[in-house]
Tab-separated table of C-alpha atoms and ligand atoms in Angstrom:
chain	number	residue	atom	x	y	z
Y	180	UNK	CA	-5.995	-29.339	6.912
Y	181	UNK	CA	-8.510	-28.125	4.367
Y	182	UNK	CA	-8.073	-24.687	4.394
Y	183	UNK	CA	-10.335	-22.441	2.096
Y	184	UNK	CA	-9.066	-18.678	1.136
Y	185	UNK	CA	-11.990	-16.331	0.614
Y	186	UNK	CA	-10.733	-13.789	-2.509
Y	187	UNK	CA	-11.828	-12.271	-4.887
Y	188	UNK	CA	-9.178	-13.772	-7.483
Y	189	UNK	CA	-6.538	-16.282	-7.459
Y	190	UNK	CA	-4.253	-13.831	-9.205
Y	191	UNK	CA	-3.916	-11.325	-6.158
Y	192	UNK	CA	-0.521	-11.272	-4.995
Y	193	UNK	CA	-1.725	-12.274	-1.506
Y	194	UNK	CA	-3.947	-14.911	-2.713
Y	195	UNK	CA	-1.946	-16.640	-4.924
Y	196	UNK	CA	0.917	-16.581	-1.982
Y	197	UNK	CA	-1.514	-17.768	0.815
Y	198	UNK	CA	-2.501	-20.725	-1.798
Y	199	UNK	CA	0.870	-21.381	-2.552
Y	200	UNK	CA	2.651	-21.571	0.884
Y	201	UNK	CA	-0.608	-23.286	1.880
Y	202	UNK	CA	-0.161	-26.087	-0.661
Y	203	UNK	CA	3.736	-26.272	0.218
Y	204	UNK	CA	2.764	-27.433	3.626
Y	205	UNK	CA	0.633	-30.392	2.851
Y	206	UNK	CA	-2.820	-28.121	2.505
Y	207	UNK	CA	-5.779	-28.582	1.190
Y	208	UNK	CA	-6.093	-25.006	-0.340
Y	209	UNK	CA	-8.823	-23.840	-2.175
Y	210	UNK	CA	-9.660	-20.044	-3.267
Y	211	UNK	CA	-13.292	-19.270	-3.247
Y	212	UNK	CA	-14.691	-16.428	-4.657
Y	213	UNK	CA	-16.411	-14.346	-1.832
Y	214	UNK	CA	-19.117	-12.752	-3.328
Y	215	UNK	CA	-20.430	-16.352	-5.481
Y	216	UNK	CA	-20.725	-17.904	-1.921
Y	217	UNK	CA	-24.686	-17.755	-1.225
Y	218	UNK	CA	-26.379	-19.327	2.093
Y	219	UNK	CA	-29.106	-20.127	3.871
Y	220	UNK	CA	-29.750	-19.232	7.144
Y	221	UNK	CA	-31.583	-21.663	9.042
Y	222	UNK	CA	-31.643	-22.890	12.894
Y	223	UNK	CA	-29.943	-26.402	12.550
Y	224	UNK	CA	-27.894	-26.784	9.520
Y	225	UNK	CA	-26.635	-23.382	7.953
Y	226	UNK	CA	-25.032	-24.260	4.816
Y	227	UNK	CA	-22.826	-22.623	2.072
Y	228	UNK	CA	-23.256	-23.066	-1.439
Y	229	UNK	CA	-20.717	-21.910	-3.918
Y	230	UNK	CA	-21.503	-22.235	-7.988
Y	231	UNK	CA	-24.281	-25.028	-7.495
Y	232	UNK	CA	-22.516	-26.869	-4.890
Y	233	UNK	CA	-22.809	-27.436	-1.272
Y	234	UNK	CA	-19.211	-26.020	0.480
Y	235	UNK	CA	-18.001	-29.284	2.716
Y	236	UNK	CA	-16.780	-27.615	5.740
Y	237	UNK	CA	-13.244	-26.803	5.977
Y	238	UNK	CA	-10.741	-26.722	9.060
Y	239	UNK	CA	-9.996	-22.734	8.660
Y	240	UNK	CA	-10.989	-20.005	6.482
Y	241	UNK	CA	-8.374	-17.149	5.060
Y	242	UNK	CA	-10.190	-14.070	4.540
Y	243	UNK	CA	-9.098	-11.941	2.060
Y	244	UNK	CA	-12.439	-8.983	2.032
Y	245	UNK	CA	-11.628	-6.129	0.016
Y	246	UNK	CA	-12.821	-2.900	1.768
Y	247	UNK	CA	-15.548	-2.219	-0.658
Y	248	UNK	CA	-17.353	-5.698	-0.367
Y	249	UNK	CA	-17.000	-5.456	3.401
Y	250	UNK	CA	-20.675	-6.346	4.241
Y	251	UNK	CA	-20.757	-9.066	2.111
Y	252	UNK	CA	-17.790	-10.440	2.627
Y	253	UNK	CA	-18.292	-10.586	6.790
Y	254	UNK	CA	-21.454	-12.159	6.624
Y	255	UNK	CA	-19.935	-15.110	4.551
Y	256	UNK	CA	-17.449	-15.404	7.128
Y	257	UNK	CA	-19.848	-15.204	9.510
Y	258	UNK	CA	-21.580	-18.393	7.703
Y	259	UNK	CA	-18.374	-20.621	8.088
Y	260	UNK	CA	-18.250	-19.584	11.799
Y	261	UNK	CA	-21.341	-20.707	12.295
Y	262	UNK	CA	-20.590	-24.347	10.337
Y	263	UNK	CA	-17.981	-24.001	13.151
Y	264	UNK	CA	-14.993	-23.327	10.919
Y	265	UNK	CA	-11.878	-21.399	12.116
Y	266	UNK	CA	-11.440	-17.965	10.850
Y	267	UNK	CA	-7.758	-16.665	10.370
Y	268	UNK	CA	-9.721	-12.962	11.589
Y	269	UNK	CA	-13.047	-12.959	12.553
Y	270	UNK	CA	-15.868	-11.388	11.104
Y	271	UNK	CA	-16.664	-9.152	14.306
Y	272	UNK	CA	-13.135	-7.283	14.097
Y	273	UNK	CA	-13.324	-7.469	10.697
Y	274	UNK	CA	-16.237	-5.321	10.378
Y	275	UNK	CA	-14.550	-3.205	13.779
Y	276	UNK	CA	-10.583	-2.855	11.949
Y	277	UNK	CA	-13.414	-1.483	8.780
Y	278	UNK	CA	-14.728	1.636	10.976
Y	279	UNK	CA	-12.143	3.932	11.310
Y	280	UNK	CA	-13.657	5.978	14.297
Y	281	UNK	CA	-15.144	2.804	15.858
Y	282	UNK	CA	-11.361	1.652	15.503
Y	283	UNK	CA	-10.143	4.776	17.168
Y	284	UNK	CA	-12.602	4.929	20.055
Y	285	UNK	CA	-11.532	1.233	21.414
Y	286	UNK	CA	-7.861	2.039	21.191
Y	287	UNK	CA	-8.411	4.617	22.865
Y	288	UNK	CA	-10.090	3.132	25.530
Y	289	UNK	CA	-7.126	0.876	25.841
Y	290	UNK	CA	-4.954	3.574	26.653
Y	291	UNK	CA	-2.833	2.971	22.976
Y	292	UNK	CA	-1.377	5.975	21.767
Y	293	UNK	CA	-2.723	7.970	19.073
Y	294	UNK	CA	-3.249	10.879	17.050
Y	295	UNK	CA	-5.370	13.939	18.645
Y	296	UNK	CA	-8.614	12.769	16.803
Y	297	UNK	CA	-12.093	14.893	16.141
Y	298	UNK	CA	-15.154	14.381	14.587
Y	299	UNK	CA	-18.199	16.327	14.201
Y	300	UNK	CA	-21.435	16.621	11.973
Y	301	UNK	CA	-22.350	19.887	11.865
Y	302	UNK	CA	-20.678	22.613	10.174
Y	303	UNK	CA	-21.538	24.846	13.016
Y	304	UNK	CA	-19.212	22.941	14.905
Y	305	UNK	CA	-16.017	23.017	12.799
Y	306	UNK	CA	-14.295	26.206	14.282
Y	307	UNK	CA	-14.647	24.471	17.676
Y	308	UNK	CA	-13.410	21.028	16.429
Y	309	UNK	CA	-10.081	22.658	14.966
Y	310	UNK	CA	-9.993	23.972	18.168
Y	311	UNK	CA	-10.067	20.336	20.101
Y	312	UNK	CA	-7.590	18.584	17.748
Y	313	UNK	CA	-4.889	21.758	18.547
Y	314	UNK	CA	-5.716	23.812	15.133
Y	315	UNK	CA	-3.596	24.157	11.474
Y	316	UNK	CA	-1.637	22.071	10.024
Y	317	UNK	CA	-4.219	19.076	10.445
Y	318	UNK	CA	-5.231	16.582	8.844
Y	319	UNK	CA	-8.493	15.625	7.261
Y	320	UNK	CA	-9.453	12.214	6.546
Y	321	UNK	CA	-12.407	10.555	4.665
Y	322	UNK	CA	-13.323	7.789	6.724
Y	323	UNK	CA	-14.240	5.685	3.819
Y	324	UNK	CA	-10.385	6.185	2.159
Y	325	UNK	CA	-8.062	3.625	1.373
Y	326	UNK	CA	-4.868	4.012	0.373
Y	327	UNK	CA	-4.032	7.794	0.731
Y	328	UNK	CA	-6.790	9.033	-1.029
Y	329	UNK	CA	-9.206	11.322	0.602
Y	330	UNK	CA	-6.332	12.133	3.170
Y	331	UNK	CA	-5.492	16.184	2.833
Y	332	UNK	CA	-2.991	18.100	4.937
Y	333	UNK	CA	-4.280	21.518	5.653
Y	334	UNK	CA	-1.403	24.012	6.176
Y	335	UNK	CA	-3.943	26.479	7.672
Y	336	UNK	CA	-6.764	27.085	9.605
Y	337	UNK	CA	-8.451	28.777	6.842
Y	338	UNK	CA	-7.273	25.998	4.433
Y	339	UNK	CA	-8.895	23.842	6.963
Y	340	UNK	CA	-12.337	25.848	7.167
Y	341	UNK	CA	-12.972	25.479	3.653
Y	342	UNK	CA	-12.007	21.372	3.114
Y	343	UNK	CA	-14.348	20.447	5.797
Y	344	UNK	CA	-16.569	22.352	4.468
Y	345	UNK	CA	-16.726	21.053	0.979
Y	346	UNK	CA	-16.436	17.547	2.538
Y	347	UNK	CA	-19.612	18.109	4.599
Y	348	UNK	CA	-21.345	19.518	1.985
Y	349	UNK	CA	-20.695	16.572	-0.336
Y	350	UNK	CA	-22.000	14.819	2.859
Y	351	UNK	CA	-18.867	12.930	3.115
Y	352	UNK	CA	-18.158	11.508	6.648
Y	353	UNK	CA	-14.722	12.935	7.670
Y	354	UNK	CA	-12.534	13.007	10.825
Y	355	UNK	CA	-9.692	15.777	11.640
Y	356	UNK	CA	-6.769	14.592	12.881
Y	357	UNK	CA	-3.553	16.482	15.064
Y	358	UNK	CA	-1.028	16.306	12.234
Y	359	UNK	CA	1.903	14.275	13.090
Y	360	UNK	CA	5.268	16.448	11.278
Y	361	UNK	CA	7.809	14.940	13.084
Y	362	UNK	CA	6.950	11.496	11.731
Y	363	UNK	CA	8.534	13.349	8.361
Y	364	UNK	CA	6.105	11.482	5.841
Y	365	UNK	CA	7.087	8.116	7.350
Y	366	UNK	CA	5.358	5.665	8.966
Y	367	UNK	CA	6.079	2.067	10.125
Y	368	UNK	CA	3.416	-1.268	8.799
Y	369	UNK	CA	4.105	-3.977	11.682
Y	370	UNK	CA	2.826	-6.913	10.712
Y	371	UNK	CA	1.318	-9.307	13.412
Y	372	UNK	CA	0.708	-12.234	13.861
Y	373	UNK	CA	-0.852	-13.947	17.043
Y	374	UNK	CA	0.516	-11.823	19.835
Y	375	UNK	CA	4.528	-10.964	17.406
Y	376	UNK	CA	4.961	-8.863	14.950
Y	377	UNK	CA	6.887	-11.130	12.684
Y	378	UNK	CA	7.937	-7.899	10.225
Y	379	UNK	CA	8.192	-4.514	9.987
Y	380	UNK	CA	9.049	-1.862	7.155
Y	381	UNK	CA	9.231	1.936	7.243
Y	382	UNK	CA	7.145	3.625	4.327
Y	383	UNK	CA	8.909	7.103	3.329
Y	384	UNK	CA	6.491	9.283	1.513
Y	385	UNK	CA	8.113	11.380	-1.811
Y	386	UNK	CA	9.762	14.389	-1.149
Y	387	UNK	CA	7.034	16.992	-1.203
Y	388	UNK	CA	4.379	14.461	0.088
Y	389	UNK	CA	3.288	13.732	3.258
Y	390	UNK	CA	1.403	10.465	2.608
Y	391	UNK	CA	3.634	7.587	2.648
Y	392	UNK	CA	1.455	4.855	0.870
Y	393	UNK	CA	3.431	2.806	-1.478
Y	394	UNK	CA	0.248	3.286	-3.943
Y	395	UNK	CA	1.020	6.996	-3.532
Y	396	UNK	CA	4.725	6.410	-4.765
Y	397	UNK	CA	6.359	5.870	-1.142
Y	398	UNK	CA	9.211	3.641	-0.612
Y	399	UNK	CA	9.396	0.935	1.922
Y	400	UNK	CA	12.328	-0.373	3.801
Y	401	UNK	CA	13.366	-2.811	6.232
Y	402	UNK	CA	13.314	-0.892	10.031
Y	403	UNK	CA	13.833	-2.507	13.528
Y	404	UNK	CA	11.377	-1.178	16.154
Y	405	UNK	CA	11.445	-0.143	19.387
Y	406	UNK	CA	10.039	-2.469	21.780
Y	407	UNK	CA	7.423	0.269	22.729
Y	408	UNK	CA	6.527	0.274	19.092
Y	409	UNK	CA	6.494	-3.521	18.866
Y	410	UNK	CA	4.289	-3.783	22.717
Y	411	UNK	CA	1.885	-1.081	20.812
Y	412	UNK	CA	1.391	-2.770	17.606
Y	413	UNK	CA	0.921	-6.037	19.343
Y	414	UNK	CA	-2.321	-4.582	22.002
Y	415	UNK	CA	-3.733	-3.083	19.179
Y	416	UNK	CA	-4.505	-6.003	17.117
Y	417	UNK	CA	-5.633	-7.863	20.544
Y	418	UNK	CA	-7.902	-4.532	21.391
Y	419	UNK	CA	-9.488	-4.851	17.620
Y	420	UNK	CA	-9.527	-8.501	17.898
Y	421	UNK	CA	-7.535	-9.315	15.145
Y	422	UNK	CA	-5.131	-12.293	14.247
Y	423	UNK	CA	-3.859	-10.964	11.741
Y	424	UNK	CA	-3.217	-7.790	11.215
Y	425	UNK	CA	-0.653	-4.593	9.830
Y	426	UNK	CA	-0.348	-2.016	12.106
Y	427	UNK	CA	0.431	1.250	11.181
Y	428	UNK	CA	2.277	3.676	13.326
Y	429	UNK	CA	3.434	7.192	13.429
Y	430	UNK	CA	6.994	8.326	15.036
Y	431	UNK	CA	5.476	10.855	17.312
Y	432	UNK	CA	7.020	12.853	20.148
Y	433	UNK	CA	5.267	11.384	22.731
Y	434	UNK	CA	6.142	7.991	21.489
Y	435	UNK	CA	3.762	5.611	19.093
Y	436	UNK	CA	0.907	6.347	17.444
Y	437	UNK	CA	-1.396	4.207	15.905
Y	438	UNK	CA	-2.951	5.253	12.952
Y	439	UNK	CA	-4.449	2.024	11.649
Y	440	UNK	CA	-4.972	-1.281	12.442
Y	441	UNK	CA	-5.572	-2.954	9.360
Y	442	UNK	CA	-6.981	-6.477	9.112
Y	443	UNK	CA	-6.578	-7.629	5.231
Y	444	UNK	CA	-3.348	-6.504	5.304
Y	445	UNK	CA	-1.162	-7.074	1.769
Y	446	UNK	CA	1.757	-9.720	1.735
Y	447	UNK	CA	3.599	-8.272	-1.451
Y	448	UNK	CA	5.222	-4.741	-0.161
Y	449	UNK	CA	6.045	-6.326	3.381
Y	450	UNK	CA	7.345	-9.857	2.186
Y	451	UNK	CA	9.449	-8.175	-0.683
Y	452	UNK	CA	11.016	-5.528	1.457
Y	453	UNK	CA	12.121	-8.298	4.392
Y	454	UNK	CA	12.298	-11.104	2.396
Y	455	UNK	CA	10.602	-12.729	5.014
Y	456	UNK	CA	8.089	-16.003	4.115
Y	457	UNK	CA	4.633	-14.024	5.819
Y	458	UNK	CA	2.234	-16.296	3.602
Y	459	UNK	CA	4.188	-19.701	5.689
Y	460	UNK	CA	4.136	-18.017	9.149
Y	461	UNK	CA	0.588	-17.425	8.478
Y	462	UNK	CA	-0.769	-20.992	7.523
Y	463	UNK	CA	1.714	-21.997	10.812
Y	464	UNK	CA	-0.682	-19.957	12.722
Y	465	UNK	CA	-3.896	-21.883	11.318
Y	466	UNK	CA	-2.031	-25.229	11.952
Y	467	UNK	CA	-1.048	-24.389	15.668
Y	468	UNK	CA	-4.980	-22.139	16.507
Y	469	UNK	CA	-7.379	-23.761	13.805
Y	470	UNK	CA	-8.551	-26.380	16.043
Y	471	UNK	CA	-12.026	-26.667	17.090
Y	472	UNK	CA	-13.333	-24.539	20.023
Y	473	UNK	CA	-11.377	-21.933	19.314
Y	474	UNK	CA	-13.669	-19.688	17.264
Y	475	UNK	CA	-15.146	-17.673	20.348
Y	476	UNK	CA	-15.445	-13.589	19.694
Y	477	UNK	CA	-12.347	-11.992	21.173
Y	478	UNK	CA	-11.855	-8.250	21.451
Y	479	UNK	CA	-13.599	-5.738	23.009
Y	480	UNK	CA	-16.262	-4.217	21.174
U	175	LIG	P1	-5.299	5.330	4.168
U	175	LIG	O1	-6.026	4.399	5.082
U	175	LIG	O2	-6.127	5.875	3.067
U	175	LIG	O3	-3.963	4.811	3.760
U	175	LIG	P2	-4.049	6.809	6.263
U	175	LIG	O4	-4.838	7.303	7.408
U	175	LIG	O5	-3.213	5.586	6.471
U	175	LIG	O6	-5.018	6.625	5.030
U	175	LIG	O7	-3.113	7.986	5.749
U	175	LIG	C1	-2.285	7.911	4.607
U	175	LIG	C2	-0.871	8.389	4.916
U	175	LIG	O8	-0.880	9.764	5.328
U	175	LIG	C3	-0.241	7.651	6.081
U	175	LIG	O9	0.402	6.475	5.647
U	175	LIG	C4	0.739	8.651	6.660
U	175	LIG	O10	1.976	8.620	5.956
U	175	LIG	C5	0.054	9.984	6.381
U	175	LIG	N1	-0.705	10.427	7.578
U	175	LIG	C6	-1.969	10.049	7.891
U	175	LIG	N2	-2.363	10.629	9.048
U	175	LIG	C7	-1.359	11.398	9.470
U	175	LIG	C8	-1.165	12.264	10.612
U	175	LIG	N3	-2.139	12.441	11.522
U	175	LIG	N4	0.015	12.897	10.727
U	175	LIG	C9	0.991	12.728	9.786
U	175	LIG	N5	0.878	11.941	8.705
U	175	LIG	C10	-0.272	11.279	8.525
């Protein structure tokens, strides 16, 4: 198969694994810088060009779109799904998995379990918002945060007050969240693929923290799940759409929670924790799907 991995760099951890267990299998693998694709958009033949040259098609596409090159990066997918190539995640959930409260509001629908979520614009509204979400401690969340930063745990209502609003006055968008304490600064990554999770790995924030990112100095290890928490990782990625995705959950008292469904998710934390070949079962799930006809929109929104 000729298989073409959209990245920013070959030396990503992901990347290079992706390439390499794509090679190991007989592959045609190339990595192809996202943002030096260019295109032209034209009724008949849409084409590619990358550096001067015209991209041949290829049988799938690995996307590999860092959060801040997001709109780019999906409408270059969107060009090989129009040549008619397969993508490992589409560019439809891609942009969805991208918008946190879009994210939240079709899980939701679905009936998946999650945190007591609010949002508002207004800072007349804030006293009733802490209100909805069932008041201090809570969390608040920048929706355009990745890994742990722009996440704050407010002890108090009045600690709350005043971060949301300094966030709204820096006109950040924000969302306040129920605040999850029996998770214990854990949560679980699941790691799907198709309709499995094919590895999972508790994150265990720092004593004194409550984030458990690894870039935040949490450790990972290897955890079995439930298979309530495997069923719940699994919908989610169908309800975003996704492939491919790592699925983060919370160990609340009412069971699950999902706080994220994310669709680039990284190989090197999850694959060095279970020892587990992820970057193989992946390019096995692009030789048994990437056929043709089988690039049609799933998800739900
Ligand atoms: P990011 O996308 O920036 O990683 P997350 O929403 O995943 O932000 O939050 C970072 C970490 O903070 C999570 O991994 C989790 O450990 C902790 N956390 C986030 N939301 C909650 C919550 N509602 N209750 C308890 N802990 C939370």
């Amino acid at each position: 198969m000729k298989i073409i991995i959209l990245s920013r760099s070959k030396r990503i951890y992901s990347t290079a694994r992706l390439l390499e267990a794509g090679l190991a299998r007989g592959h045609d693998v190339k990595v192809v810088d996202t943002l030096r694709c260019y295109m032209n958009i034209v009724s008949h033949r849409p084409l590619i060009h990358y550096k001067g040259e015209v991209v041949e098609k290829p049988d799938a596409v690995i996307p590999r779109i860092g959060a801040s090159v997001t709109f780019y990066g999906t409408a270059v997918l969107r060009q090989f799904e129009m040549i008619g190539t397969f993508p490992l995640n589409e560019s439809v959930a891609i942009s969805r998995s991208r918008d946190k409260l879009r994210s939240l509001q079709l899980l939701s629908r679905r009936g998946l379990g999650l945190p007591v979520t609010g949002f508002c614009r207004s800072p007349d509204d804030i006293d009733d918002l802490i209100k909805m979400v069932g008041g201090a401690p809570l969390v608040i969340k920048l929706l355009e945060g990745t890994q742990g930063i722009g996440v704050v745990l407010a002890e108090t209502r009045k600690a709350a007050e005043s971060v949301i609003e300094a966030f709204m006055g820096l006109k950040a968008n924000i969302m306040v969240q129920e605040y999850i304490k029996e998770a214990g600064g854990a949560d679980i990554r699941c790691f799907v693929i198709g309709s499995k999770v094919v590895a999972a790995m508790r994150r265990q924030a720092q004593p004194g923290e409550f984030r458990s990112n690894l870039h935040r100095g949490g450790t990972a290890e290897v955890i079995r799940i439930t298979p309530e928490e495997r069923s719940t990782a699994v919908r989610a990625a169908k309800v975003m759409g996704l492939n491919v995705a790592g699925v983060d959950l919370l160990r609340s008292n009412h069971g699950p929670v999902v706080m994220e469904v994310n669709s680039s998710p990284g190989l090197e934390g999850i694959e060095a924790v279970t020892g587990k070949d992820i970057a193989g079962m992946i390019i096995g799930f692009l030789e048994t799907n990437a056929a043709e006809k089988k690039t049609r929109t799933k998800g739900t929104g």
